[in-house]
Amino acid sequence: MAQLAVDPSRVRRSPVHVKDLPPPPYEFYDAHTISVPFVVDPCVAVPFARTHSLGATRPEHPRPQLTQSRRTGPNLSIPHLREALHSLESKMATLLSEREMLESRLEQAVRLQSPIQRLPEELLSTIFEIGVLYEDEEDSLTLANMMLVCRYWRDVAVDTPGLWSRIMTGTHHSIERARLKLDRSKNVPLDVWVDFSPPMEYGSVRTETLMHAMDLLRPSISRWRSFHLTVPNRPQTHAVLSRCKERAPLLEVLSVRVCHSMQEDHYSTPPLPLFEGRTPRLRSSSFTSFNFNWDMALVSRLRILKLGGYWNGLSPSVDVILGILRACPQLEELALRNMSDVDPRTCAQAEADPSDHDDSSDRFVRLADSRTVQLPNLRKASFYYCGNMRARTVLGLLAFPALEEIELCFLDNVSSIIEQLRRQSLTRLPLHRLRIESSYFGEMRLFRLLRRLPALTALEFVDVDDVSSNLLKNLSTPPMSQTWICPRLTTLGLEGCTSLDWESIRSCVESRLPAQARAFPRQSTASTSPVLAPSLSSTSSSTTRATSSASAFAAQAHILSRIPAAPSASGVAMPPQRLESINLSRCHQISKEMLQWLRMYVAEVKYETTRGVWGEVPS
């Protein structure tokens, strides 16, 4: 028999068990397979097709029917589909982790391209030190924020000893943080603050706490660059300083402050000598009510000396102060505050000056050494409630040709001190700032001193009743034959000076305005016509003598609106500088309209009304 050709598509295959097949990969199910799950075989007849009528036509697209092999195919079983989804999710998770890793690497690569990340550690450490230690107090918040930026910045900050060189311990500072800073500071010089000021006015601090803090700081005395101590009373001060027996070769600043300065305790003895008397670099000493028996080892070769809070028998004598000043020839700043005055029984009557009639009863202190003390570098001096006779005697024996600032506060009569300043100005006195507070003086003496201070830029009066309108008139319209008084004056303080009238203040401000503000009359020059020059000069001179207000003076004289004021032929009437700041706090005679006028011509006008007992502002 002849062999029949067999169609391969019609050959019946042997059944295959589902368990014998491996799960298909998820790539097997493409979009076409999922969208069209069933395929119609045209060679397979539809077994259950309904017979139509003779007139009916067969549809063009017959309805597909599933074969038995397609319905039971292994690729469409539920377990295989679930395993394919699980495989797909696993690969997606792996790809996501790889993506996150690549993104982190990309972010790190971008950060490394930033200029701040390319800085060397030494330069970054210097920037950190400038940002944290630039001010007098440590900015701990800035340091904490820098350490939170990244791990690299934190490592650099921890490895920078200078950032941890300011150690503070006391009532408001943790001792554990002080210990941490001591460890991280390594071997750099230290700035130490021990502040155990009482939390309340009459609070108490345990001495054991003070001793515990000093025992922690004692091993680092050789690295101290500055040491600031604040304690409630003198016995605790002496107990704390009894731990300071080692040498301090790097110490430059020493400050000791006793809070309860009015307390008397003669039974306590100071622990001397401090630091074995070995402080070769000490340049600044500040003592407030600390009894150190005036040891010259602590107050010699200084540049800054501040003494305060000494009452009754503990106050230094004039001989002691002069001895200290002789041991400090390079002194730059001197401050004497809150001291009892010299015993009047140790003073003698001074000889009256024929030219003075208001200060003939002055007394001078008998001294063991009355030689003049030369202080060529003294820049600033402050005498604040330190005794009128002490301040007068000390200044009378000083030569200070470089003095730039001086404060005279709560000294009763300062006329003799003003006269001593005038005598010093006969040689050289580049004074820039003069402040007088709660003291009285002779106005003529002050006027003669101001005429000798052409470099003065700040003149401040606080609660001074002796400042009258005549002084401000002299500052505004000097005589034609004289120069301006204090031509460089830019700051004028009249706080609490209630004896001044508004016309004098306005005249002083207006007369010092520049030419563009219509403040200066035209000076007679060679270019002026011969017919108008005599009348103009006569009008100007008569107006200067007749008017006390600068506004009336400017209204009658010829005003320059655009051209600057020209100096006179002799060159003595140069215009002054414009006032930049004026303080009229607690001057009740000044109204709101006057303040508004002043703010048009003065850049800074300070004004604060007088408050009541409970801080209320009067209406």
Coordinates of C-alpha atoms in Angstrom, one line a residue:
M1 CA 0.0 0.0 0.0
A2 CA 1.0 3.4 -0.7
Q3 CA 1.9 5.5 2.3
L4 CA -0.4 8.4 2.9
A5 CA 0.9 11.8 3.6
V6 CA 0.3 12.9 7.1
D7 CA -0.3 16.5 8.0
P8 CA 1.9 17.3 11.0
S9 CA -0.6 19.7 12.3
R10 CA -3.2 17.0 12.6
V11 CA -1.0 14.5 14.3
R12 CA -2.2 14.0 17.9
R13 CA 0.6 14.6 20.3
S14 CA 1.1 12.7 23.5
P15 CA -0.1 14.5 26.7
V16 CA 2.6 16.3 28.6
H17 CA 2.3 16.7 32.4
V18 CA 2.5 20.2 33.8
K19 CA 4.8 19.3 36.6
D20 CA 7.5 18.2 34.1
L21 CA 7.8 21.6 32.5
P22 CA 9.9 24.4 33.9
P23 CA 8.2 27.8 34.6
P24 CA 8.4 30.1 31.6
P25 CA 10.3 33.3 31.9
Y26 CA 8.5 36.5 32.2
E27 CA 9.7 37.6 28.7
F28 CA 7.6 34.8 27.2
Y29 CA 4.5 36.8 27.8
D30 CA 4.7 39.7 25.5
A31 CA 2.1 42.2 24.7
H32 CA 0.6 40.2 21.8
T33 CA 0.3 37.1 23.9
I34 CA -1.4 38.8 26.7
S35 CA -3.8 40.9 24.5
V36 CA -4.7 37.9 22.3
P37 CA -4.7 34.8 24.5
F38 CA -6.5 32.5 22.1
V39 CA -5.5 31.6 18.5
V40 CA -8.1 30.2 16.1
D41 CA -7.0 27.2 14.0
P42 CA -8.8 27.3 10.6
C43 CA -8.2 23.6 9.9
V44 CA -10.2 22.6 13.0
A45 CA -14.0 22.5 12.5
V46 CA -16.3 23.9 15.0
P47 CA -18.0 20.9 16.5
F48 CA -21.1 22.5 17.8
A49 CA -22.0 24.9 15.1
R50 CA -25.8 25.5 14.7
T51 CA -27.3 24.7 11.2
H52 CA -28.8 27.7 9.6
S53 CA -31.6 27.9 7.1
L54 CA -31.0 27.6 3.4
G55 CA -31.3 31.2 2.8
A56 CA -28.9 32.2 5.6
T57 CA -25.3 33.0 4.7
R58 CA -22.2 31.9 6.7
P59 CA -20.6 34.7 8.7
E60 CA -17.3 36.0 7.3
H61 CA -15.5 35.7 10.7
P62 CA -16.6 32.6 12.5
R63 CA -16.5 32.7 16.3
P64 CA -13.3 31.2 17.6
Q65 CA -13.5 28.1 19.7
L66 CA -10.8 27.0 22.2
T67 CA -9.2 23.6 21.5
Q68 CA -8.6 21.2 24.4
S69 CA -4.8 21.6 24.1
R70 CA -5.0 25.5 24.3
R71 CA -7.2 25.5 27.4
T72 CA -5.0 23.1 29.2
G73 CA -1.7 24.5 28.0
P74 CA 1.1 24.6 30.6
N75 CA 2.1 28.3 29.7
L76 CA -1.2 29.6 30.9
S77 CA -1.5 27.8 34.2
I78 CA -2.0 29.8 37.4
P79 CA 1.2 28.6 39.2
H80 CA 3.4 29.4 36.3
L81 CA 1.9 32.9 36.0
R82 CA 2.4 33.6 39.7
E83 CA 6.0 32.4 39.6
A84 CA 6.6 34.6 36.5
L85 CA 5.3 37.6 38.5
H86 CA 7.4 36.8 41.5
S87 CA 10.5 36.5 39.2
L88 CA 9.7 39.9 37.7
E89 CA 9.3 41.6 41.1
S90 CA 12.6 40.2 42.3
K91 CA 14.4 41.6 39.2
M92 CA 12.6 44.9 39.7
A93 CA 13.8 45.1 43.3
T94 CA 17.3 44.3 42.3
L95 CA 17.2 47.1 39.6
L96 CA 15.8 49.6 42.1
S97 CA 18.6 48.9 44.6
E98 CA 21.2 49.3 41.8
R99 CA 19.5 52.6 40.8
E100 CA 19.6 53.9 44.4
M101 CA 23.3 53.0 44.6
L102 CA 24.0 54.8 41.3
E103 CA 22.1 57.9 42.4
S104 CA 24.0 58.1 45.6
R105 CA 27.3 57.7 43.7
L106 CA 26.1 60.4 41.3
E107 CA 25.2 62.8 44.2
Q108 CA 28.6 62.2 45.8
A109 CA 30.4 62.9 42.5
V110 CA 28.4 66.1 42.1
R111 CA 29.2 67.2 45.6
L112 CA 32.9 66.5 45.0
Q113 CA 32.8 69.0 42.2
S114 CA 31.7 71.8 44.5
P115 CA 34.5 74.2 45.4
I116 CA 33.8 73.9 49.2
Q117 CA 34.5 70.2 49.0
R118 CA 37.8 70.7 47.3
L119 CA 39.2 72.8 50.0
P120 CA 42.0 71.2 52.1
E121 CA 41.3 70.4 55.7
E122 CA 43.6 73.1 57.0
L123 CA 41.8 75.8 55.2
L124 CA 38.4 74.5 56.1
S125 CA 39.4 74.4 59.8
T126 CA 40.5 78.0 59.6
I127 CA 37.1 79.0 58.2
F128 CA 35.4 77.1 61.0
E129 CA 37.5 78.9 63.6
I130 CA 36.7 82.3 62.1
G131 CA 33.0 81.6 62.0
V132 CA 32.7 80.2 65.5
L133 CA 35.3 82.2 67.5
Y134 CA 35.1 85.6 65.7
E135 CA 33.0 87.3 68.4
D136 CA 33.9 87.6 72.1
E137 CA 31.6 84.8 73.0
E138 CA 31.6 81.4 71.4
D139 CA 28.9 80.7 68.9
S140 CA 28.0 77.1 69.9
L141 CA 24.9 77.1 67.7
T142 CA 27.0 77.7 64.6
L143 CA 29.4 74.9 65.6
A144 CA 26.6 72.5 66.1
N145 CA 25.1 73.3 62.7
M146 CA 28.4 72.9 61.0
M147 CA 28.9 69.4 62.5
L148 CA 25.4 68.4 61.2
V149 CA 26.2 69.2 57.5
C150 CA 28.0 66.0 56.7
R151 CA 30.4 63.4 58.2
Y152 CA 33.4 65.0 56.6
W153 CA 32.7 68.4 58.2
R154 CA 32.1 66.8 61.5
D155 CA 35.4 65.0 61.4
V156 CA 37.2 68.2 60.4
A157 CA 35.5 70.1 63.3
V158 CA 36.4 67.4 65.8
D159 CA 40.0 67.4 64.6
T160 CA 40.3 71.2 64.9
P161 CA 41.6 72.0 68.4
G162 CA 41.1 75.7 68.0
L163 CA 37.3 75.2 67.9
W164 CA 37.4 73.7 71.4
S165 CA 39.8 76.3 73.0
R166 CA 37.1 78.3 74.8
I167 CA 36.1 76.4 77.9
M168 CA 33.2 77.6 80.1
T169 CA 32.1 76.2 83.3
G170 CA 29.9 77.5 86.0
T171 CA 26.3 78.0 87.0
H172 CA 24.9 77.9 83.4
H173 CA 27.5 75.7 81.8
S174 CA 27.9 71.9 82.0
I175 CA 31.1 70.5 83.5
E176 CA 30.9 67.5 81.2
R177 CA 31.1 69.7 78.1
A178 CA 34.1 71.4 79.7
R179 CA 35.8 68.0 80.0
L180 CA 34.9 67.2 76.4
K181 CA 36.5 70.4 75.2
L182 CA 39.6 69.8 77.2
D183 CA 40.1 66.5 75.5
R184 CA 39.5 67.8 72.0
S185 CA 41.6 71.0 72.4
K186 CA 44.8 68.9 72.6
N187 CA 47.7 71.3 73.2
V188 CA 46.4 74.7 71.9
P189 CA 46.2 77.8 74.2
L190 CA 42.9 78.0 76.2
D191 CA 40.5 80.8 77.1
V192 CA 38.9 79.8 80.4
W193 CA 35.7 81.2 81.9
V194 CA 34.7 80.1 85.4
D195 CA 31.4 81.9 86.0
F196 CA 29.7 81.0 89.3
S197 CA 27.7 84.2 89.7
P198 CA 24.7 83.5 91.9
P199 CA 21.4 82.9 90.1
M200 CA 19.6 85.4 92.3
E201 CA 20.7 88.6 94.0
Y202 CA 21.2 86.8 97.4
G203 CA 21.7 83.3 96.0
S204 CA 24.4 81.0 97.2
V205 CA 26.9 78.7 95.4
R206 CA 28.5 75.7 97.1
T207 CA 32.3 75.9 97.5
E208 CA 32.6 72.2 96.7
T209 CA 31.2 72.9 93.2
L210 CA 33.9 75.5 92.7
M211 CA 36.6 73.2 93.8
H212 CA 35.4 70.4 91.5
A213 CA 35.6 72.7 88.5
M214 CA 39.0 74.0 89.4
D215 CA 40.4 70.5 89.9
L216 CA 39.2 69.7 86.4
L217 CA 41.0 72.8 84.9
R218 CA 44.1 72.8 87.1
P219 CA 46.2 70.4 84.9
S220 CA 45.8 72.8 81.9
I221 CA 47.1 76.0 83.6
S222 CA 50.2 76.0 81.5
R223 CA 48.0 76.4 78.4
W224 CA 45.8 79.2 79.7
R225 CA 45.8 82.3 77.5
S226 CA 43.1 84.1 79.4
F227 CA 41.4 83.4 82.7
H228 CA 38.1 85.0 83.8
L229 CA 36.7 84.2 87.3
T230 CA 33.4 85.3 88.7
V231 CA 32.3 84.2 92.1
P232 CA 29.9 85.4 94.8
N233 CA 32.2 86.4 97.7
R234 CA 35.9 86.9 98.6
P235 CA 36.4 83.7 100.6
Q236 CA 35.3 81.6 97.6
T237 CA 37.6 83.7 95.4
H238 CA 40.6 82.9 97.6
A239 CA 39.6 79.3 97.7
V240 CA 39.4 79.0 94.0
L241 CA 42.7 80.9 93.4
S242 CA 44.5 78.7 95.9
R243 CA 44.5 76.0 93.1
C244 CA 46.4 78.4 90.8
K245 CA 49.9 77.7 92.0
E246 CA 51.5 76.5 88.8
R247 CA 53.2 78.7 86.3
A248 CA 51.2 80.3 83.5
P249 CA 53.7 81.2 80.8
L250 CA 51.0 81.9 78.2
L251 CA 48.6 83.9 80.3
E252 CA 47.8 87.3 78.7
V253 CA 44.4 88.3 80.3
L254 CA 43.4 87.9 83.9
S255 CA 40.0 88.9 85.3
V256 CA 38.7 88.4 88.8
R257 CA 35.3 89.6 89.8
V258 CA 33.6 89.3 93.2
C259 CA 29.8 89.8 92.8
H260 CA 29.1 91.0 96.4
S261 CA 31.6 93.8 96.4
M262 CA 30.1 95.6 99.4
Q263 CA 30.7 92.7 101.7
E264 CA 33.6 93.2 104.2
D265 CA 35.7 90.1 105.2
H266 CA 39.1 91.2 106.6
Y267 CA 39.7 87.7 107.9
S268 CA 40.4 86.2 104.5
T269 CA 44.0 86.3 103.3
P270 CA 44.7 86.2 99.5
P271 CA 46.6 83.2 98.2
L272 CA 49.8 84.9 97.0
P273 CA 51.7 84.6 94.9
L274 CA 49.4 83.5 92.1
F275 CA 50.9 81.3 89.3
E276 CA 54.2 81.4 91.3
G277 CA 54.6 85.0 90.1
R278 CA 55.5 83.7 86.6
T279 CA 53.2 85.5 84.1
P280 CA 55.7 86.9 81.5
R281 CA 52.9 87.6 78.9
L282 CA 50.3 89.2 81.1
R283 CA 49.1 92.3 79.4
S284 CA 45.5 92.9 80.8
S285 CA 44.3 92.8 84.4
S286 CA 40.8 93.5 85.6
F287 CA 40.0 93.2 89.3
T288 CA 36.7 93.9 90.9
S289 CA 36.7 93.9 94.7
F290 CA 39.5 91.3 94.8
N291 CA 41.9 91.9 97.6
F292 CA 45.4 90.8 96.3
N293 CA 47.4 93.1 98.6
W294 CA 48.4 95.1 95.5
D295 CA 50.9 92.5 94.4
M296 CA 53.0 94.2 91.8
A297 CA 53.6 90.9 90.0
L298 CA 50.0 91.0 88.8
V299 CA 49.8 94.6 87.7
S300 CA 53.2 95.4 86.1
R301 CA 54.0 95.7 82.4
L302 CA 50.3 95.9 81.6
R303 CA 48.6 97.5 78.6
I304 CA 45.1 97.4 80.1
L305 CA 44.3 98.0 83.8
K306 CA 40.8 98.0 85.3
L307 CA 40.2 98.4 89.1
G308 CA 36.8 98.6 90.7
G309 CA 34.6 97.7 93.6
Y310 CA 36.9 98.7 96.5
W311 CA 35.3 100.4 99.5
N312 CA 36.4 101.9 102.7
G313 CA 39.7 100.4 103.9
L314 CA 40.2 98.2 100.8
S315 CA 40.3 101.1 98.3
P316 CA 43.7 101.8 96.9
S317 CA 45.5 105.0 97.9
V318 CA 46.8 107.5 95.4
D319 CA 50.4 106.3 96.0
V320 CA 49.5 102.7 95.2
I321 CA 47.8 103.7 92.0
L322 CA 50.7 105.9 90.9
G323 CA 53.1 103.1 91.8
I324 CA 51.2 100.7 89.5
L325 CA 51.1 103.3 86.7
R326 CA 54.9 103.8 87.0
A327 CA 55.3 100.0 86.6
C328 CA 53.2 100.1 83.4
P329 CA 54.9 102.6 81.0
Q330 CA 53.2 101.0 78.0
L331 CA 49.7 101.4 79.4
E332 CA 47.0 102.0 76.8
E333 CA 43.7 101.9 78.8
L334 CA 43.0 102.9 82.4
A335 CA 39.7 102.4 84.3
L336 CA 38.9 103.3 87.9
R337 CA 35.3 102.5 89.0
N338 CA 33.3 102.4 92.2
M339 CA 35.9 103.3 94.9
S340 CA 35.7 105.2 98.1
D341 CA 37.4 108.6 97.9
V342 CA 40.6 109.4 99.7
D343 CA 40.3 110.3 103.4
P344 CA 40.1 114.1 103.6
R345 CA 42.3 114.1 106.7
T346 CA 45.2 113.1 104.5
C347 CA 44.7 116.1 102.2
A348 CA 46.0 119.6 102.3
Q349 CA 44.5 122.9 101.0
A350 CA 45.5 123.8 97.5
E351 CA 46.7 127.2 96.5
A352 CA 44.0 129.2 94.7
D353 CA 44.5 130.0 91.1
P354 CA 44.0 133.7 90.5
S355 CA 42.2 133.0 87.2
D356 CA 39.7 130.7 88.8
H357 CA 37.0 131.7 91.3
D358 CA 34.8 128.6 91.5
D359 CA 37.3 126.0 92.6
S360 CA 39.5 127.7 95.2
S361 CA 38.6 125.2 97.9
D362 CA 40.2 122.2 96.1
R363 CA 42.4 119.9 98.1
F364 CA 45.3 117.9 97.0
V365 CA 46.6 114.6 98.4
R366 CA 49.9 114.4 100.2
L367 CA 52.1 112.0 98.3
A368 CA 55.3 110.1 99.0
D369 CA 56.4 110.5 95.4
S370 CA 55.0 113.4 93.4
R371 CA 57.0 112.8 90.2
T372 CA 55.1 113.0 86.9
V373 CA 54.2 109.6 85.4
Q374 CA 54.8 109.4 81.6
L375 CA 52.2 107.4 79.7
P376 CA 52.9 108.0 76.0
N377 CA 50.6 105.2 74.8
L378 CA 47.5 105.9 76.9
R379 CA 44.5 106.0 74.6
K380 CA 41.5 105.7 76.9
A381 CA 40.8 106.7 80.5
S382 CA 37.7 106.2 82.5
F383 CA 37.0 107.6 86.0
Y384 CA 33.6 106.4 87.2
Y385 CA 32.7 107.2 90.8
C386 CA 36.2 106.7 92.0
G387 CA 36.5 109.8 94.2
N388 CA 36.9 113.4 93.1
M389 CA 40.2 113.9 94.9
R390 CA 41.7 110.6 93.7
A391 CA 40.8 111.3 90.1
R392 CA 42.1 114.9 90.3
T393 CA 45.4 113.9 91.9
V394 CA 46.1 111.0 89.5
L395 CA 45.3 113.0 86.4
G396 CA 47.4 116.0 87.7
L397 CA 50.5 113.8 87.8
L398 CA 50.0 112.1 84.4
A399 CA 51.4 113.0 81.0
F400 CA 49.2 111.5 78.3
P401 CA 50.0 113.0 74.9
A402 CA 48.1 110.3 73.0
L403 CA 44.8 110.3 74.9
E404 CA 41.8 109.8 72.6
E405 CA 38.9 109.0 74.9
I406 CA 38.1 110.1 78.5
E407 CA 35.0 109.5 80.7
L408 CA 34.2 111.6 83.8
C409 CA 31.2 110.1 85.6
F410 CA 29.8 110.8 89.1
L411 CA 32.7 112.9 90.2
D412 CA 31.0 115.9 91.6
N413 CA 33.0 118.9 90.5
V414 CA 35.2 118.2 87.5
S415 CA 36.4 121.7 86.8
S416 CA 39.9 121.0 88.0
I417 CA 40.1 117.9 85.8
I418 CA 38.9 119.9 82.8
E419 CA 41.6 122.4 83.5
Q420 CA 44.2 119.7 83.7
L421 CA 43.1 118.5 80.3
R422 CA 43.4 122.0 78.9
R423 CA 47.0 122.2 80.2
Q424 CA 47.8 118.9 78.5
S425 CA 46.3 120.3 75.3
L426 CA 48.8 123.1 75.2
T427 CA 51.4 120.6 74.1
R428 CA 49.4 117.8 72.5
L429 CA 46.0 116.2 73.1
P430 CA 44.4 114.3 70.2
L431 CA 41.1 113.9 72.1
H432 CA 38.3 112.3 70.0
R433 CA 35.6 111.6 72.6
L434 CA 34.7 113.4 75.8
R435 CA 31.9 112.1 78.1
I436 CA 30.7 113.9 81.3
E437 CA 27.9 112.3 83.3
S438 CA 26.3 113.4 86.5
S439 CA 28.9 116.0 87.3
Y440 CA 29.1 119.7 87.4
F441 CA 31.8 122.1 86.1
G442 CA 32.5 125.6 85.1
E443 CA 31.2 126.4 81.7
M444 CA 34.0 128.8 80.9
R445 CA 36.6 126.1 81.6
L446 CA 34.9 123.6 79.4
F447 CA 34.6 126.3 76.6
R448 CA 38.4 127.0 76.9
L449 CA 39.1 123.2 76.6
L450 CA 36.9 122.7 73.6
R451 CA 38.7 125.4 71.8
R452 CA 41.9 123.4 72.1
L453 CA 40.3 120.1 70.8
P454 CA 40.1 120.4 67.0
A455 CA 40.0 116.6 66.6
L456 CA 37.0 116.0 68.9
T457 CA 34.3 114.0 67.1
A458 CA 32.0 112.9 70.0
L459 CA 30.9 115.2 72.8
E460 CA 28.5 113.5 75.3
F461 CA 26.7 115.0 78.3
V462 CA 24.4 112.9 80.5
D463 CA 22.3 114.4 83.3
V464 CA 24.4 117.6 83.4
D465 CA 22.6 120.8 84.3
D466 CA 25.6 123.0 83.7
V467 CA 25.3 122.7 79.9
S468 CA 23.5 125.9 78.9
S469 CA 22.4 127.4 75.6
N470 CA 25.5 129.5 75.5
L471 CA 27.7 126.5 74.9
L472 CA 25.7 125.4 71.9
K473 CA 25.7 128.9 70.5
N474 CA 29.5 128.9 70.7
L475 CA 29.5 125.6 68.8
S476 CA 27.3 127.0 66.1
T477 CA 28.3 130.6 65.3
P478 CA 31.9 131.4 66.4
P479 CA 33.2 134.9 66.1
M480 CA 34.5 136.0 62.7
S481 CA 38.0 136.3 63.9
Q482 CA 38.2 132.8 65.4
T483 CA 37.9 129.3 64.0
W484 CA 35.1 126.9 64.5
I485 CA 35.0 125.1 67.8
C486 CA 35.3 121.3 67.3
P487 CA 35.0 121.4 63.5
R488 CA 35.0 117.6 63.3
L489 CA 32.2 117.1 65.8
T490 CA 29.7 114.5 64.4
T491 CA 28.2 113.0 67.6
L492 CA 26.5 115.2 70.2
G493 CA 24.9 113.7 73.3
L494 CA 22.5 115.8 75.4
E495 CA 20.8 113.0 77.4
G496 CA 18.9 114.4 80.4
C497 CA 20.0 118.0 79.8
T498 CA 16.8 119.8 80.4
S499 CA 18.2 123.3 80.6
L500 CA 18.7 123.7 76.9
D501 CA 16.2 125.5 74.8
W502 CA 15.1 124.6 71.3
E503 CA 16.6 127.6 69.5
S504 CA 20.1 126.8 70.6
I505 CA 19.8 123.1 69.5
R506 CA 18.4 124.1 66.1
S507 CA 21.0 126.8 65.6
C508 CA 23.8 124.2 66.3
V509 CA 22.4 121.7 63.8
E510 CA 21.6 124.2 61.1
S511 CA 25.0 126.0 61.2
R512 CA 26.8 122.8 60.7
L513 CA 24.9 121.7 57.6
P514 CA 26.8 121.7 54.3
A515 CA 26.5 124.5 51.7
Q516 CA 24.0 122.5 49.6
A517 CA 21.6 122.6 52.6
R518 CA 21.5 126.4 52.6
A519 CA 23.5 126.8 55.8
F520 CA 26.6 128.9 55.0
P521 CA 26.8 132.6 53.9
R522 CA 29.0 133.6 51.0
Q523 CA 32.5 134.7 52.1
S524 CA 34.1 137.8 50.6
T525 CA 36.5 136.7 48.0
A526 CA 38.5 138.4 45.2
S527 CA 35.8 137.5 42.7
T528 CA 33.2 139.5 44.5
S529 CA 32.3 142.9 43.0
P530 CA 33.8 145.9 44.9
V531 CA 30.3 147.5 45.2
L532 CA 28.6 144.5 46.8
A533 CA 31.5 143.2 48.9
P534 CA 31.4 145.9 51.7
S535 CA 27.6 145.7 52.0
L536 CA 27.7 141.9 52.1
S537 CA 30.4 141.8 54.8
S538 CA 28.7 144.3 56.9
T539 CA 25.4 142.5 56.6
S540 CA 27.0 139.2 57.6
S541 CA 28.8 140.6 60.6
S542 CA 25.7 142.4 61.9
T543 CA 23.5 139.4 61.4
T544 CA 26.0 137.2 63.3
R545 CA 26.0 139.5 66.2
A546 CA 22.2 140.2 66.2
T547 CA 20.7 136.8 65.7
S548 CA 20.8 133.7 67.9
S549 CA 19.0 131.4 65.5
A550 CA 20.8 129.9 62.5
S551 CA 17.6 130.0 60.5
A552 CA 17.2 133.7 60.8
F553 CA 20.9 134.1 60.1
A554 CA 20.5 132.1 56.9
A555 CA 17.4 134.0 55.9
Q556 CA 19.1 137.4 56.0
A557 CA 22.5 136.4 54.5
H558 CA 23.3 135.5 51.0
I559 CA 22.9 131.7 50.7
L560 CA 24.8 129.3 48.4
S561 CA 22.6 126.5 47.2
R562 CA 24.9 124.7 44.8
I563 CA 28.4 126.1 45.2
P564 CA 30.3 125.0 48.4
A565 CA 31.2 127.6 50.9
A566 CA 34.5 129.2 50.2
P567 CA 36.9 129.9 53.0
S568 CA 37.9 133.4 53.9
A569 CA 41.1 135.0 52.7
S570 CA 42.9 134.2 55.9
G571 CA 41.7 130.6 55.9
V572 CA 40.4 130.6 59.5
A573 CA 36.6 130.2 58.9
M574 CA 36.6 126.7 57.5
P575 CA 33.1 125.0 57.6
P576 CA 32.6 122.2 60.1
Q577 CA 31.4 118.7 59.5
R578 CA 27.7 117.8 59.6
L579 CA 26.2 116.3 62.7
E580 CA 25.5 112.6 62.1
S581 CA 24.0 111.6 65.5
I582 CA 22.3 113.5 68.3
N583 CA 20.9 112.1 71.6
L584 CA 18.0 113.9 73.2
S585 CA 16.7 111.1 75.5
R586 CA 14.8 112.3 78.6
C587 CA 14.7 115.9 77.3
H588 CA 11.1 116.7 78.0
Q589 CA 11.3 120.1 76.4
I590 CA 11.6 118.6 72.9
S591 CA 8.3 118.0 71.2
K592 CA 7.5 115.6 68.4
E593 CA 7.5 118.4 65.8
M594 CA 11.0 119.3 66.8
L595 CA 12.2 115.7 66.5
Q596 CA 10.7 115.5 63.0
W597 CA 12.6 118.6 62.0
L598 CA 15.8 117.1 63.4
R599 CA 15.4 113.9 61.5
M600 CA 15.4 115.8 58.3
Y601 CA 18.9 117.0 58.8
V602 CA 20.5 114.5 61.2
A603 CA 20.9 110.9 60.2
E604 CA 20.5 109.4 63.7
V605 CA 18.3 111.1 66.3
K606 CA 17.9 109.2 69.6
Y607 CA 15.0 110.0 71.9
E608 CA 13.5 108.1 74.8
T609 CA 11.0 109.5 77.2
T610 CA 11.4 109.4 80.9
R611 CA 9.8 106.2 82.3
G612 CA 8.0 105.9 85.6
V613 CA 8.8 103.8 88.6
W614 CA 7.2 100.7 87.1
G615 CA 8.6 101.3 83.6
E616 CA 5.5 103.0 82.2
V617 CA 5.7 105.6 79.5
P618 CA 3.9 108.8 80.3
S619 CA 1.3 109.9 77.8

